[in-house]
Amino acid sequence: MHVCRYFHDDPLPDALREELEDELYRRLIGHDRSDAAAGKDTGDASPVRLTLRRLLTAADFERYTAGNPRMSERIAHEAVHWTGHRWAAMEAHQDLDAEEAELDRIADEARVEPSVAHDAVKRVAERAAAARGELAEAARAAMTDLPSDPRRARLECNARIGYLVRAWREQVAADRSWRDARALGRAVGSFIREIQAALPGLARAQELVRDALGNDDALWDLSMHEWETLDTRGLDAAATTLGQNPEIERLAQILGRSRAVTHERRVQRVDRMVREHSVGIGKSEVTGVRFGDDLTSLIASETALLSTPETQELFYAKLARRELLILDYRSVDVVEDVRTRRVWTTERVLAERGPIVVCVDTSGSMLGLPEQVAKAIVLALARRVAADRRRVEVIAFASDVRCFTLDHADARLADLATFLHGSFHGGTDLNRALLTALTTLEQSQSEHADVLVVSDFRVPKIADRHVDRIDRQRGRGTLFHTLTVGRAAVHDPLNVFDSSWFFNTTTGRIDPELLTTIK
């Protein structure tokens, strides 16, 4: 059974929702083709599954979704969300609810007075007499007269009531299932028509997003409405700029991965020393012969001396001198003498790196190639989010400041696409951007972060009140970088930036020698 990872707020009953979404997902991803070939497609399938299979087979959009679990999962979720809210507004099951309530009442009456319950059962059975199968059989049995004996009458009435109520409940459940299937079929049918129209565009968006970001995971976190309105032209243009300028990708790699930040910490370690030595534990292994007087270890030739009087004196003489040949035994065990001691040592560990904060100048002076480069560096950093496990905070500044976050757990593809498709205009207010960046770092208490300012300025105008805050962040391991896009490199008289790169708009390149200047 497929388990959806997304939140549901539709009014569908849980069992119906799970069945609906599981069948949709299996059909979309193409799992049920093998079942159909094996003859399992219609065996004991419920009305809901049969209805969905008929609709989805007729739609035939598996060529877009088969083998794509993220896409199939998202479409199945959207279909259930869409269907659930429309299903709630469709026909109610009031008549079926009334029948179940009457069956409950009959079952309760049967426990009190069989004759009263039997009259009610006969009325219900008369309505069920036109049914077929087990329900009709139960109805005919319920309409026959009860035995005259009160005890037998009670037992017979209870049996008939139980039989009829069970058969009737099964019929009500089957009717409810078929009605649900018809209602869901009407709702899902309208969704299928809508998704069929959107799928070609969605498939193209999938290709563009995959080409731009290297994966399309973020696309499937969007809702159906965002799919339709997602403008991928900015992603496509920025990806083209990246392809033409590999130095920008290299710069993103440097910011994301090159600085392996470590720090020292004291840890306690237990040293264990083991010394082995042998101890004798008895006689279990013969290692040779030796001279001695141990009568229990005599060899056979020495014992033979006692067989005749002539040699007995020789035996006793050898015994007195301890020169009898006896077996030499050696049986030892290896014993470990373990001693431990606790020592303190210092080790270097890899520290968690803070976010990359990129401040992008979106003023009117950045129009043209500088704008393309700025968008390309943002896209390059977005590609690094999942690989480097670092959050990217984008601060777009002109006369005002706009911010959004790119995180491996929340890709915010819609915000990224909107930024890349937008146009640059207005004035330049670097101080507001730095204030926002510093506030973001201070609030998150980040360490070992990187701040990159992308602009066309020649001399950055930074307020004195920001310099002290920059120094405090630098004390927490944060590095400040700048990428200047223009005809001349930045002039940094206050030494605000730890590293400076220059994209020459005349040559259309970043100086490759400057790509190793991170301190």
XYZ file of C-alpha atoms in Angstrom, residues 23-501:
479
model
C -4.630 2.760 -6.970
C -3.839 6.120 -8.595
C -0.153 5.875 -7.709
C 0.190 2.290 -8.907
C -1.495 3.098 -12.194
C 0.483 6.291 -12.777
C 3.865 4.739 -12.108
C 3.028 1.693 -14.221
C 3.146 -1.033 -11.536
C -0.208 -2.527 -12.498
C 0.791 -3.421 -16.051
C 2.538 -6.554 -14.760
C -0.498 -7.414 -12.618
C -2.805 -7.174 -15.600
C -0.523 -9.420 -17.640
C -0.603 -11.970 -14.837
C -4.400 -11.948 -14.731
C -4.618 -10.100 -11.415
C -6.145 -6.909 -12.719
C -9.806 -7.536 -11.942
C -9.821 -10.515 -9.561
C -11.168 -9.203 -6.249
C -10.776 -5.505 -7.016
C -13.196 -3.136 -5.291
C -15.604 -0.920 -7.269
C -13.350 2.070 -6.542
C -10.300 0.363 -8.038
C -12.247 -0.936 -11.050
C -13.620 2.527 -11.793
C -10.204 4.161 -11.494
C -8.555 1.537 -13.683
C -11.130 2.120 -16.399
C -10.646 5.896 -16.278
C -6.844 5.801 -16.134
C -6.558 3.184 -18.860
C -8.673 5.369 -21.115
C -6.600 8.448 -20.240
C -3.312 6.740 -21.163
C -0.885 9.294 -19.768
C 1.484 6.713 -18.283
C 4.001 7.693 -20.947
C 4.533 10.867 -18.924
C 4.437 9.338 -15.448
C 5.597 5.698 -15.700
C 8.886 5.194 -13.883
C 8.730 8.649 -12.280
C 7.780 8.056 -8.621
C 7.953 11.697 -7.496
C 5.738 12.882 -10.347
C 3.296 9.996 -9.880
C 3.128 10.564 -6.139
C 2.405 14.259 -6.522
C -0.259 13.767 -9.189
C -1.930 11.068 -7.078
C -1.948 13.421 -4.089
C -3.401 16.267 -6.133
C -6.045 13.949 -7.574
C -7.122 12.821 -4.105
C -7.179 16.410 -2.844
C -9.195 17.539 -5.875
C -11.535 14.544 -5.711
C -12.142 14.650 -1.974
C -13.533 18.162 -1.916
C -15.798 17.462 -4.895
C -16.875 14.095 -3.522
C -18.133 15.764 -0.334
C -20.468 17.995 -2.354
C -22.001 15.108 -4.291
C -24.928 12.849 -3.400
C -25.209 11.861 0.238
C -25.921 8.347 1.426
C -28.893 9.280 3.594
C -31.008 6.293 2.535
C -28.161 3.885 3.274
C -27.527 5.576 6.600
C -31.226 5.156 7.451
C -31.113 1.456 6.578
C -28.098 0.900 8.817
C -29.826 2.771 11.650
C -32.918 0.542 11.272
C -30.754 -2.566 11.305
C -29.135 -1.379 14.533
C -32.593 -0.814 16.057
C -33.768 -4.294 15.037
C -30.676 -5.875 16.551
C -31.323 -4.012 19.821
C -35.022 -5.010 19.916
C -34.151 -8.661 19.389
C -32.357 -8.706 22.711
C -35.534 -7.595 24.527
C -38.623 -9.096 22.865
C -38.273 -11.607 19.988
C -41.868 -11.282 18.794
C -41.632 -7.497 18.424
C -38.289 -7.800 16.657
C -39.676 -10.523 14.411
C -42.482 -8.254 13.207
C -39.922 -5.557 12.355
C -37.721 -8.117 10.638
C -40.639 -9.273 8.495
C -41.256 -5.700 7.383
C -37.590 -5.300 6.438
C -37.535 -8.723 4.817
C -40.508 -7.854 2.620
C -38.468 -5.007 1.151
C -35.480 -7.314 0.673
C -37.478 -10.115 -0.927
C -36.829 -8.700 -4.383
C -33.086 -8.915 -3.804
C -30.947 -11.728 -5.092
C -28.388 -14.008 -3.557
C -27.744 -14.306 0.142
C -29.881 -11.310 1.114
C -32.972 -12.779 -0.622
C -32.390 -16.110 1.102
C -32.108 -14.374 4.465
C -35.321 -12.434 3.744
C -37.324 -15.571 2.906
C -36.081 -17.259 6.066
C -37.013 -14.236 8.167
C -40.638 -14.140 6.931
C -41.534 -17.684 8.067
C -43.452 -18.129 11.314
C -41.629 -18.772 14.562
C -42.022 -22.028 16.547
C -44.687 -22.041 19.271
C -42.233 -22.931 22.000
C -40.985 -19.616 23.543
C -37.444 -20.831 24.099
C -37.113 -22.176 20.555
C -38.824 -19.053 19.231
C -36.221 -16.807 20.856
C -33.326 -18.868 19.523
C -34.827 -19.069 16.040
C -35.625 -15.350 15.985
C -32.110 -14.417 17.051
C -30.634 -16.651 14.360
C -32.882 -15.196 11.641
C -32.216 -11.648 12.772
C -28.466 -12.204 12.845
C -28.521 -13.774 9.390
C -30.659 -11.010 7.891
C -28.775 -8.150 9.540
C -25.414 -9.494 8.391
C -26.591 -10.026 4.810
C -28.278 -6.635 4.754
C -25.176 -4.865 6.095
C -23.071 -6.491 3.393
C -25.551 -5.285 0.781
C -25.499 -1.758 2.215
C -21.682 -1.761 2.201
C -21.652 -2.939 -1.421
C -24.175 -0.255 -2.424
C -22.131 2.376 -0.627
C -18.946 1.220 -2.356
C -20.537 1.411 -5.803
C -21.993 4.839 -5.093
C -18.604 6.046 -3.860
C -17.028 4.633 -6.993
C -19.511 6.453 -9.246
C -19.039 9.726 -7.352
C -15.261 9.393 -7.357
C -15.362 8.479 -11.031
C -17.149 11.721 -11.867
C -14.734 13.765 -9.740
C -11.583 11.982 -10.904
C -12.754 12.187 -14.499
C -12.756 15.983 -14.393
C -9.303 15.973 -12.792
C -7.992 13.592 -15.446
C -9.171 15.912 -18.195
C -7.388 18.812 -16.517
C -4.146 16.947 -15.864
C -4.131 15.574 -19.411
C -4.101 19.130 -20.701
C -1.344 20.130 -18.252
C 0.937 17.094 -18.610
C 2.748 18.114 -21.829
C 3.691 21.446 -20.286
C 4.593 19.750 -17.031
C 6.862 17.312 -18.863
C 8.643 20.221 -20.545
C 8.982 21.980 -17.186
C 10.438 18.784 -15.753
C 13.119 18.681 -18.444
C 13.974 22.364 -17.983
C 14.147 22.095 -14.197
C 16.318 18.983 -14.437
C 18.653 20.705 -16.904
C 18.818 23.842 -14.760
C 19.127 22.329 -11.272
C 20.499 18.888 -12.045
C 17.355 17.259 -10.591
C 13.616 17.838 -10.629
C 12.864 17.013 -6.988
C 11.794 20.561 -6.175
C 9.228 20.540 -8.990
C 7.138 17.875 -7.266
C 6.889 19.899 -4.062
C 4.745 22.449 -5.899
C 0.977 22.361 -5.919
C -1.067 21.828 -9.066
C -1.679 25.567 -9.400
C 2.045 26.324 -9.076
C 2.836 23.714 -11.736
C 0.635 25.532 -14.195
C 1.959 29.006 -13.389
C 5.656 28.111 -13.024
C 7.640 30.195 -15.499
C 10.819 28.316 -16.391
C 12.169 30.828 -18.895
C 14.415 32.400 -16.273
C 15.757 28.976 -15.252
C 16.488 28.155 -18.878
C 18.269 31.467 -19.519
C 20.376 31.212 -16.353
C 21.320 27.617 -17.189
C 22.451 28.777 -20.644
C 24.628 31.490 -19.077
C 26.144 28.907 -16.731
C 26.945 26.617 -19.627
C 28.754 29.447 -21.415
C 30.684 30.511 -18.281
C 32.042 27.498 -16.374
C 34.008 29.859 -14.110
C 30.735 30.828 -12.424
C 30.064 27.182 -11.581
C 33.620 26.908 -10.274
C 33.051 29.944 -8.040
C 29.919 28.325 -6.593
C 31.902 25.156 -5.878
C 34.570 27.166 -4.071
C 32.003 28.890 -1.897
C 30.140 25.681 -1.194
C 32.855 23.114 -0.625
C 36.448 24.297 -0.653
C 36.628 25.492 2.920
C 36.727 22.459 5.207
C 36.293 24.152 8.586
C 37.708 22.247 11.549
C 38.138 22.978 15.221
C 39.886 21.272 18.114
C 38.154 19.646 21.054
C 39.398 17.733 24.094
C 38.122 14.187 24.394
C 38.750 11.466 26.954
C 40.152 8.202 25.640
C 40.616 4.881 27.428
C 43.931 3.138 26.744
C 43.832 -0.657 27.159
C 47.057 -2.600 27.685
C 47.040 -6.427 27.458
C 49.888 -8.709 28.606
C 49.766 -12.501 28.076
C 51.525 -15.158 30.194
C 51.237 -18.966 30.578
C 50.269 -20.930 33.684
C 50.256 -24.730 34.242
C 46.850 -26.265 34.830
C 47.500 -30.076 34.845
C 48.462 -33.013 32.587
C 46.765 -33.104 29.246
C 49.455 -33.046 26.565
C 52.620 -35.244 26.150
C 55.575 -33.241 24.939
C 58.361 -35.913 25.280
C 60.236 -38.015 27.874
C 62.551 -37.084 30.721
C 64.313 -38.571 33.746
C 62.442 -38.631 37.033
C 60.803 -40.711 39.741
C 57.093 -40.189 38.989
C 55.753 -43.746 38.998
C 52.440 -42.656 37.430
C 54.227 -41.513 34.267
C 56.562 -44.490 33.634
C 57.068 -45.601 30.089
C 56.500 -49.284 29.260
C 60.196 -50.239 29.005
C 60.856 -49.080 32.563
C 57.835 -50.951 33.914
C 59.138 -54.146 32.236
C 62.149 -54.085 34.585
C 59.860 -55.229 37.400
C 58.877 -58.421 35.570
C 61.980 -60.466 36.570
C 63.977 -60.668 39.813
C 67.219 -60.036 37.946
C 66.092 -56.618 36.671
C 64.143 -55.466 39.711
C 67.333 -54.272 41.430
C 68.145 -52.155 38.353
C 64.677 -50.606 38.504
C 65.017 -49.638 42.185
C 68.514 -48.277 41.606
C 67.235 -46.000 38.826
C 64.310 -44.971 41.008
C 66.687 -44.011 43.830
C 68.797 -41.925 41.442
C 65.606 -40.457 39.813
C 66.784 -41.763 36.444
C 63.646 -43.571 35.359
C 62.329 -42.610 31.926
C 58.940 -40.977 32.390
C 56.531 -39.117 30.107
C 56.856 -35.362 30.111
C 53.518 -33.530 30.256
C 52.847 -29.864 29.680
C 49.399 -28.288 29.978
C 49.214 -24.507 30.064
C 46.655 -21.756 29.618
C 47.230 -18.243 28.310
C 46.033 -15.593 30.738
C 45.546 -11.946 29.817
C 46.516 -9.276 32.262
C 44.421 -6.253 31.235
C 45.124 -2.798 32.541
C 43.346 0.400 31.483
C 44.003 4.068 31.929
C 42.090 7.213 31.001
C 43.902 9.943 29.110
C 42.808 13.286 27.635
C 43.684 14.061 24.052
C 42.897 16.715 21.452
C 41.305 15.889 18.107
C 40.277 17.969 15.124
C 36.655 17.656 14.016
C 34.819 19.025 11.001
C 32.642 21.947 12.047
C 29.164 22.533 10.669
C 29.226 25.302 8.102
C 26.712 28.112 8.182
C 24.625 29.341 5.269
C 25.760 31.077 2.116
C 24.210 34.536 2.011
C 24.296 35.998 -1.488
C 23.383 39.679 -1.833
C 22.469 40.383 -5.459
C 22.365 43.924 -6.810
C 19.138 44.151 -8.846
C 19.381 47.842 -9.677
C 18.932 49.238 -13.167
C 22.695 49.534 -13.692
C 22.921 45.721 -13.695
C 20.821 45.307 -16.847
C 22.354 43.210 -19.589
C 25.302 40.900 -19.031
C 25.737 41.798 -15.315
C 22.135 40.723 -14.691
C 22.719 37.434 -16.505
C 25.863 36.754 -14.460
C 24.112 37.581 -11.176
C 21.249 35.205 -11.950
C 23.678 32.514 -13.077
C 25.601 32.616 -9.783
C 22.321 32.280 -7.843
C 21.357 29.267 -9.974
C 24.828 27.745 -9.506
C 24.490 28.087 -5.730
C 20.999 26.573 -5.899
C 22.532 23.529 -7.568
C 24.968 23.195 -4.682
C 22.276 23.244 -1.976
C 21.654 19.493 -1.947
C 25.258 18.478 -2.657
C 26.842 20.688 0.029
C 23.981 20.512 2.552
C 24.176 24.249 3.051
C 21.327 26.704 3.130
C 21.448 29.600 0.663
C 19.868 32.923 1.630
C 19.238 35.145 -1.394
C 18.931 38.882 -0.716
C 17.967 40.882 -3.806
C 18.641 44.560 -3.200
C 17.946 47.700 -5.195
C 15.906 50.546 -3.724
C 14.288 47.899 -1.501
C 15.260 44.426 -0.288
C 13.600 41.075 -1.126
C 14.673 37.762 0.420
C 14.050 34.063 -0.075
C 15.707 30.855 1.114
C 16.987 27.842 -0.792
C 17.273 24.826 1.481
C 17.771 21.135 0.726
C 14.608 20.427 2.740
C 12.554 23.183 1.096
C 13.730 24.007 -2.401
C 11.361 27.005 -2.942
C 11.507 26.490 -6.682
C 8.711 28.980 -7.319
C 10.665 31.781 -5.573
C 13.816 30.897 -7.497
C 11.991 30.850 -10.842
C 10.333 34.204 -10.073
C 13.671 35.801 -9.215
C 15.419 34.454 -12.310
C 12.605 35.615 -14.587
C 12.296 39.065 -13.022
C 13.921 42.208 -14.385
C 16.408 44.451 -12.586
C 15.535 48.101 -11.966
C 15.771 50.866 -9.361
C 18.646 52.278 -7.353
C 21.324 50.585 -5.232
C 21.249 50.365 -1.429
C 24.081 48.063 -0.379
C 23.827 49.024 3.293
C 20.269 47.714 3.596
C 21.360 44.438 2.021
C 24.303 44.089 4.425
C 22.048 44.968 7.350
C 19.649 42.197 6.309
C 22.500 39.710 5.847
C 24.076 40.510 9.217
C 20.716 40.348 10.980
C 20.024 36.950 9.393
C 23.370 35.580 10.587
C 22.960 37.020 14.082
C 19.432 35.672 14.524
C 20.438 32.175 13.425
C 23.709 32.378 15.418
C 25.472 30.901 12.410
C 29.181 30.144 12.373
C 31.535 29.626 9.436
C 29.106 31.221 6.993
C 29.921 32.900 3.671
C 28.524 36.215 2.469
C 28.820 37.003 -1.254
C 27.934 40.424 -2.664
C 27.305 40.503 -6.425
C 27.240 44.013 -7.870
C 28.767 46.333 -10.444
C 30.114 48.797 -7.882
C 33.639 50.117 -8.144
C 34.001 51.301 -4.545
C 31.508 49.801 -2.043
C 29.907 52.425 0.165
C 29.526 50.710 3.516
C 28.327 52.578 6.589
C 30.714 52.676 9.541
C 28.035 51.179 11.826
C 28.151 47.978 9.784
C 31.921 47.522 9.948
C 31.920 46.533 13.646
C 29.122 44.006 13.060
C 31.061 42.590 10.110
C 34.117 42.179 12.334
C 32.039 40.376 14.977
C 30.737 37.968 12.354
C 34.260 37.446 11.081
C 35.146 36.416 14.638
C 32.529 33.652 14.288
C 34.297 32.344 11.208
C 32.210 34.147 8.580
C 33.985 35.204 5.385
C 32.857 38.092 3.198
C 33.349 37.941 -0.574
C 32.466 40.101 -3.516
C 31.945 39.406 -7.204
C 32.190 42.590 -9.221
C 30.619 42.527 -12.675
C 31.837 45.370 -14.854
C 34.859 46.851 -16.554
C 37.082 47.173 -13.470
C 37.631 45.198 -10.272
C 36.363 46.464 -6.937
C 38.469 48.841 -4.852
C 38.141 47.881 -1.181
C 40.001 50.504 0.897
C 38.413 49.320 4.179
C 39.367 45.671 3.607
C 35.769 44.636 4.180
C 35.979 41.622 1.890
C 38.150 38.577 2.484
C 38.054 37.614 -1.205
C 37.258 39.568 -4.342
C 36.456 38.260 -7.815
